[in-house]
JSON list of C-alpha atoms in Angstrom, two decimals:
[
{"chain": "A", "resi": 17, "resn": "UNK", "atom": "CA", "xyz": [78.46, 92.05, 79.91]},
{"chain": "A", "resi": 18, "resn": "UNK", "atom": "CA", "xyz": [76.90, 95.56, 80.00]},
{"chain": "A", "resi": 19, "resn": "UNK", "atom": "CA", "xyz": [78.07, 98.49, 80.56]},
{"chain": "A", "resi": 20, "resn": "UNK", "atom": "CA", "xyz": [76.87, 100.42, 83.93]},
{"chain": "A", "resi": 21, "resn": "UNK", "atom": "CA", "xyz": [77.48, 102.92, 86.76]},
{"chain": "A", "resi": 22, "resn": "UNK", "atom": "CA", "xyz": [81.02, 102.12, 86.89]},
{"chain": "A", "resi": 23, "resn": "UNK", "atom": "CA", "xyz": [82.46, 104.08, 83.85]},
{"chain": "A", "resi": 24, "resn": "UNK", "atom": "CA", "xyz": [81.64, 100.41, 81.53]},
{"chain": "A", "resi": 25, "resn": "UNK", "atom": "CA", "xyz": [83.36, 98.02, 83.67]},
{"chain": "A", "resi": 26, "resn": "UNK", "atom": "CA", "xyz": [83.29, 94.58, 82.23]},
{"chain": "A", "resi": 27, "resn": "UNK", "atom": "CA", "xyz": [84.18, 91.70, 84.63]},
{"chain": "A", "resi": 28, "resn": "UNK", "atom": "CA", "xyz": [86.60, 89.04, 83.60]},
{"chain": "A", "resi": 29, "resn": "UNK", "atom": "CA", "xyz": [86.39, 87.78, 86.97]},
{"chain": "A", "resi": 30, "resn": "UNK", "atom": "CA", "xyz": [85.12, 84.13, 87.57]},
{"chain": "A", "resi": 31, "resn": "UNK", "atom": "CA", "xyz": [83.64, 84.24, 91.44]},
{"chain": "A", "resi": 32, "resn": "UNK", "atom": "CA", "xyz": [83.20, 80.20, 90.94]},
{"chain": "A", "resi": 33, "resn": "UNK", "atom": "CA", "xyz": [87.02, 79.89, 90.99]},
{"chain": "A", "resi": 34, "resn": "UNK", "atom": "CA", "xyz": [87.56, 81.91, 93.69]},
{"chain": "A", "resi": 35, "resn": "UNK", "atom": "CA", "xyz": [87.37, 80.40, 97.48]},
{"chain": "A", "resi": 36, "resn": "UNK", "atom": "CA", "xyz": [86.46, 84.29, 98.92]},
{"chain": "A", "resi": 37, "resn": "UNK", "atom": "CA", "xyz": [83.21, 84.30, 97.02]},
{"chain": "A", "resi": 38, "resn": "UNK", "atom": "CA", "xyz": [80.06, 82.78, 97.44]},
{"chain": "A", "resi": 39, "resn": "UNK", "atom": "CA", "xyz": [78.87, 80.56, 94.61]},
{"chain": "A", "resi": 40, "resn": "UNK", "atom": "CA", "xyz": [76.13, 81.01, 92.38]},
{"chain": "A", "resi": 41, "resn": "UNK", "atom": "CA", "xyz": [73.36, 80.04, 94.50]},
{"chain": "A", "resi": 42, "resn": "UNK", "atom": "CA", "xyz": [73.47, 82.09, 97.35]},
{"chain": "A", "resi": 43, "resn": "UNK", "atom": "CA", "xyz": [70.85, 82.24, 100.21]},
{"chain": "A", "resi": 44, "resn": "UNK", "atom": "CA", "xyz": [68.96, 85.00, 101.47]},
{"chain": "A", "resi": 45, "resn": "UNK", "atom": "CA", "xyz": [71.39, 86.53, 103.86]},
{"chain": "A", "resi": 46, "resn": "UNK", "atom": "CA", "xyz": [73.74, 86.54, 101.16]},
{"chain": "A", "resi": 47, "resn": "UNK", "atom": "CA", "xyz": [71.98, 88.29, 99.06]},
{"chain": "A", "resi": 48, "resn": "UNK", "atom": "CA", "xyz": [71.18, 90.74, 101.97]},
{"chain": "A", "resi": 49, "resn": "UNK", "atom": "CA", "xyz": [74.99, 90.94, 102.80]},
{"chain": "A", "resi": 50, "resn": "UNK", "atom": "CA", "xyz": [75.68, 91.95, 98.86]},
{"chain": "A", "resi": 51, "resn": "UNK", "atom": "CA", "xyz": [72.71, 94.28, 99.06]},
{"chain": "A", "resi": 52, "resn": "UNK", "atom": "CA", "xyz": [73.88, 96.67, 102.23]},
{"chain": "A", "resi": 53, "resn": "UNK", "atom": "CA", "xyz": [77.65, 95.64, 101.03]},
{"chain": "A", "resi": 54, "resn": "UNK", "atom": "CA", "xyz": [79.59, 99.21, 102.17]},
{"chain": "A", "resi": 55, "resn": "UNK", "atom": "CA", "xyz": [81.38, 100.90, 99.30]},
{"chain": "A", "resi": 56, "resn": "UNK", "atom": "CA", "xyz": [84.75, 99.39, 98.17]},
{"chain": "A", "resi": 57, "resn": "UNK", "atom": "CA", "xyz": [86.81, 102.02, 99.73]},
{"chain": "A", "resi": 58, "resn": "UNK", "atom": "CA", "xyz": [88.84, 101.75, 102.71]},
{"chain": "A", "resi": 59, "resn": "UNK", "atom": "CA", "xyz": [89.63, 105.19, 103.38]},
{"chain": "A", "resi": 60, "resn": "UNK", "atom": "CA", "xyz": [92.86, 105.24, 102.46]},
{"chain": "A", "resi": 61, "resn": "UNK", "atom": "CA", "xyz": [91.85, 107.93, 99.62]},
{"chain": "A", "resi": 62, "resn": "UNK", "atom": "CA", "xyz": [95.23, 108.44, 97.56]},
{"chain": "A", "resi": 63, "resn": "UNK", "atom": "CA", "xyz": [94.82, 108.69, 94.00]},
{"chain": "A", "resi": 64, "resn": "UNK", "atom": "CA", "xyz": [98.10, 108.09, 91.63]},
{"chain": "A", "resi": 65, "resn": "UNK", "atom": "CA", "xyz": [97.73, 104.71, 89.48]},
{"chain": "A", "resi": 66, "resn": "UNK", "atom": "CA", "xyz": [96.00, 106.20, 86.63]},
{"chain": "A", "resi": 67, "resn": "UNK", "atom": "CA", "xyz": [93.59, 108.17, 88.53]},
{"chain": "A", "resi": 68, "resn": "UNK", "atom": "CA", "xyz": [93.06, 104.97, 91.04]},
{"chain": "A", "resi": 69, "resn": "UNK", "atom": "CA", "xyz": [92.81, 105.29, 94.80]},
{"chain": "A", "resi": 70, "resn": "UNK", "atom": "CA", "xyz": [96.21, 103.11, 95.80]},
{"chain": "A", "resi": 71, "resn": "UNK", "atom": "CA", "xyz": [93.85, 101.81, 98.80]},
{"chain": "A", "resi": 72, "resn": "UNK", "atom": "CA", "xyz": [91.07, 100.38, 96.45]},
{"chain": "A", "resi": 73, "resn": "UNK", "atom": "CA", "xyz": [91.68, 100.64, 92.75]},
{"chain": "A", "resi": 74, "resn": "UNK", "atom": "CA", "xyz": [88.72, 103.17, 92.45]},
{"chain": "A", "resi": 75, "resn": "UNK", "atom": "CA", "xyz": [88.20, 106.21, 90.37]},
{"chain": "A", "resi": 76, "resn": "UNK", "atom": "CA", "xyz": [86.81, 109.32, 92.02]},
{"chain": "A", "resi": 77, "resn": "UNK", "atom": "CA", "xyz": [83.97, 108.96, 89.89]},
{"chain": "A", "resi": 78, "resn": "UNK", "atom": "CA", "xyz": [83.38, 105.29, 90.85]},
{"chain": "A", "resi": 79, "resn": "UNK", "atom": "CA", "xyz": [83.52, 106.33, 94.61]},
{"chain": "A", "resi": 80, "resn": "UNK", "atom": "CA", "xyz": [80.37, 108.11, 94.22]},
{"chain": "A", "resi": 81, "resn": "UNK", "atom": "CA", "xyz": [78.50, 105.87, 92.22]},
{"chain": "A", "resi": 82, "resn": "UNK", "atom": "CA", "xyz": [78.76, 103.38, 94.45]},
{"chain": "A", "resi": 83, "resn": "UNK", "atom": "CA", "xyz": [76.27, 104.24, 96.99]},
{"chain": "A", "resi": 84, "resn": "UNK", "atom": "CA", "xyz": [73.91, 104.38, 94.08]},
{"chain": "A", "resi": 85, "resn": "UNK", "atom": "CA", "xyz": [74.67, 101.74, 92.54]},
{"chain": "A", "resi": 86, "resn": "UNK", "atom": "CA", "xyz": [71.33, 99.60, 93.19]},
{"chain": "A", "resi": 87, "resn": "UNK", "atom": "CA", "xyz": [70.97, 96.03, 94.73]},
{"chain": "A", "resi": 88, "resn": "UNK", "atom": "CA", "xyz": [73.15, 92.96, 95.40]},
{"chain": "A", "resi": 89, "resn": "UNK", "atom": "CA", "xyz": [73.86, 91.44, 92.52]},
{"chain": "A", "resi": 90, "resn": "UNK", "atom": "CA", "xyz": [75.09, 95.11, 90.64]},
{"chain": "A", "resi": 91, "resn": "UNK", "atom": "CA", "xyz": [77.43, 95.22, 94.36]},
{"chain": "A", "resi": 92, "resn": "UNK", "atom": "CA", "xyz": [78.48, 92.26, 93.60]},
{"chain": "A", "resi": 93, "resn": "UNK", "atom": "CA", "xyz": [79.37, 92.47, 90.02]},
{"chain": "A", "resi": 94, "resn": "UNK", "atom": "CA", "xyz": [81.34, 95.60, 90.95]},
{"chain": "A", "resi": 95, "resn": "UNK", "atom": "CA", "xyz": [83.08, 94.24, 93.93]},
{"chain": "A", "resi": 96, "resn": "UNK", "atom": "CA", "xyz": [84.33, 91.08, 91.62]},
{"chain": "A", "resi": 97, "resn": "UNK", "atom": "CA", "xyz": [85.27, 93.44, 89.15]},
{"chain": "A", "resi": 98, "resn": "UNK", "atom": "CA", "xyz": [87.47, 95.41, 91.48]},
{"chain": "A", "resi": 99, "resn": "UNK", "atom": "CA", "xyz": [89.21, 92.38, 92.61]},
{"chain": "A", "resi": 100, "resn": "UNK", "atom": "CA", "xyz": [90.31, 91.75, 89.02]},
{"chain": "A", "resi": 101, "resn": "UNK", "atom": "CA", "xyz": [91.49, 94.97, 88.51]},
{"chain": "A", "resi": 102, "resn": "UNK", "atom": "CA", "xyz": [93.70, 94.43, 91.97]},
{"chain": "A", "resi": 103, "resn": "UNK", "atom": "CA", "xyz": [95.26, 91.13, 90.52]},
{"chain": "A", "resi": 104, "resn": "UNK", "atom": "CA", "xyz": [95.53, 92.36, 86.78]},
{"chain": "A", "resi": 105, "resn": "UNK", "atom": "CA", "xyz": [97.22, 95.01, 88.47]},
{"chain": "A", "resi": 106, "resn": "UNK", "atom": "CA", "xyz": [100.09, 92.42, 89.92]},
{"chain": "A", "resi": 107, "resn": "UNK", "atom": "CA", "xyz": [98.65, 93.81, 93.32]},
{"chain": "A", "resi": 108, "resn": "UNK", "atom": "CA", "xyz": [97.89, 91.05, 96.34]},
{"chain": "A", "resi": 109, "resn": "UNK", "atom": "CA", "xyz": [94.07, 91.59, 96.96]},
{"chain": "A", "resi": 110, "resn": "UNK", "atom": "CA", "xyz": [94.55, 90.11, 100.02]},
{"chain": "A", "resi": 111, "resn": "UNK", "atom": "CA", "xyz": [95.84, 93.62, 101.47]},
{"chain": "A", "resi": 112, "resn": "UNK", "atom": "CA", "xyz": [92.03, 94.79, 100.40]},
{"chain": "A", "resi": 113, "resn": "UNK", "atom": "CA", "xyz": [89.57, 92.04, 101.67]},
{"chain": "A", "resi": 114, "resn": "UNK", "atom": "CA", "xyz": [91.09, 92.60, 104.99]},
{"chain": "A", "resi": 115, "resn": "UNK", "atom": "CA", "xyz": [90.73, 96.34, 105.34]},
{"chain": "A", "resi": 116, "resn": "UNK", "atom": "CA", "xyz": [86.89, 95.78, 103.81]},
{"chain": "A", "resi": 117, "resn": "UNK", "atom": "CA", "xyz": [86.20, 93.07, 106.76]},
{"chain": "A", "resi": 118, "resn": "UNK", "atom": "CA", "xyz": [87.15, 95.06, 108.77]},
{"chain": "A", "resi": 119, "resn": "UNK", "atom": "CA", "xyz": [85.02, 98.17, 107.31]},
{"chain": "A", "resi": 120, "resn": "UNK", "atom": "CA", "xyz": [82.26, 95.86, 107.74]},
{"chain": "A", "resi": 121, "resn": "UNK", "atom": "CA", "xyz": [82.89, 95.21, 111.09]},
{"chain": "A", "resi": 122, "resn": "UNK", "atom": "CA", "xyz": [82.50, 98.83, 111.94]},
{"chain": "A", "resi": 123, "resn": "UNK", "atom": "CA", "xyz": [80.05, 99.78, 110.21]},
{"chain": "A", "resi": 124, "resn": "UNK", "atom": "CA", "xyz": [78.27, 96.68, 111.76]},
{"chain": "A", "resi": 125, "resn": "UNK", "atom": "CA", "xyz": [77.31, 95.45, 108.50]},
{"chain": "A", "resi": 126, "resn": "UNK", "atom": "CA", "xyz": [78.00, 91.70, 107.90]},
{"chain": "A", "resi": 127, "resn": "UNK", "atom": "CA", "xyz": [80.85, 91.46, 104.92]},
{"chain": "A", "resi": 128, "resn": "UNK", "atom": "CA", "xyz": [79.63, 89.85, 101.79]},
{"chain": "A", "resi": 129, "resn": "UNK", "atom": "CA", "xyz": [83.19, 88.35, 101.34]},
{"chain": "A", "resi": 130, "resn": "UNK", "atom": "CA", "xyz": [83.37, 85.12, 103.19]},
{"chain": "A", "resi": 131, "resn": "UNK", "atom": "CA", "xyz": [86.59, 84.51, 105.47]},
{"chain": "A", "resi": 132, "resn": "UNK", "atom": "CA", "xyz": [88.51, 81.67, 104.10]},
{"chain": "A", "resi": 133, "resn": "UNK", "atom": "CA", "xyz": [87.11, 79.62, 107.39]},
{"chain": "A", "resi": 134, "resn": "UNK", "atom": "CA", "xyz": [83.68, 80.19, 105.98]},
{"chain": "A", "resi": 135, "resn": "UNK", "atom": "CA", "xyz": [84.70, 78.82, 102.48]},
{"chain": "A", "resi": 136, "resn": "UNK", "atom": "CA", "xyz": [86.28, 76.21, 103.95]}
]
């Protein structure tokens, strides 16, 4: 993978395994959900793990990339690889994809992570 905004993240993150994410071949709205996709954080903003936020795994620096960090599919490559770092990190993602639905919600942006009825 290549390196990019995000200090050289590298995914190890299959979305095809995982229920919460839309597969390969995603529609239009999906791709427009991914491409106004909020940042990551969810303003919980404390920083100990490493120099991680303990709300949402981000770096400072990662935090303001974000905004900038171009269209759906770079969003999307980010947000996968932040929900690896949350389970290499023996930490329930679960916790995260709740607070970020409901981010969405206020922002009244629809969430590019599906609710499990939607994968269903």
């Amino acid at each position: 993978m290549r390196a990019h905004l995000y200090g050289g993240l590298t995914p190890a993150y299959s979305a095809s395994s995982d229920p919460h994410f839309m597969t390969s071949t995603t529609t239009n709205d999906a791709d427009a959900a991914w491409a106004s996709a909020p940042s990551p954080c969810v303003d919980i903003c404390k920083y100990k793990r490493q120099g991680r936020c303990v709300g949402c795994s981000m770096t400072k620096a990662e935090k303001q990339a974000f905004p900038s960090s171009g269209g759906a599919a770079q969003k999307r490559e980010f947000i996968e690889t932040l929900i690896t770092r949350l389970q290499e990190s023996a930490r329930n993602p679960a916790f995260w994809v709740m607070s970020y639905r409901r981010k969405c919600e206020r922002e009244g942006v629809p969430c590019p992570i599906p609710s499990e009825d939607d994968a269903a």
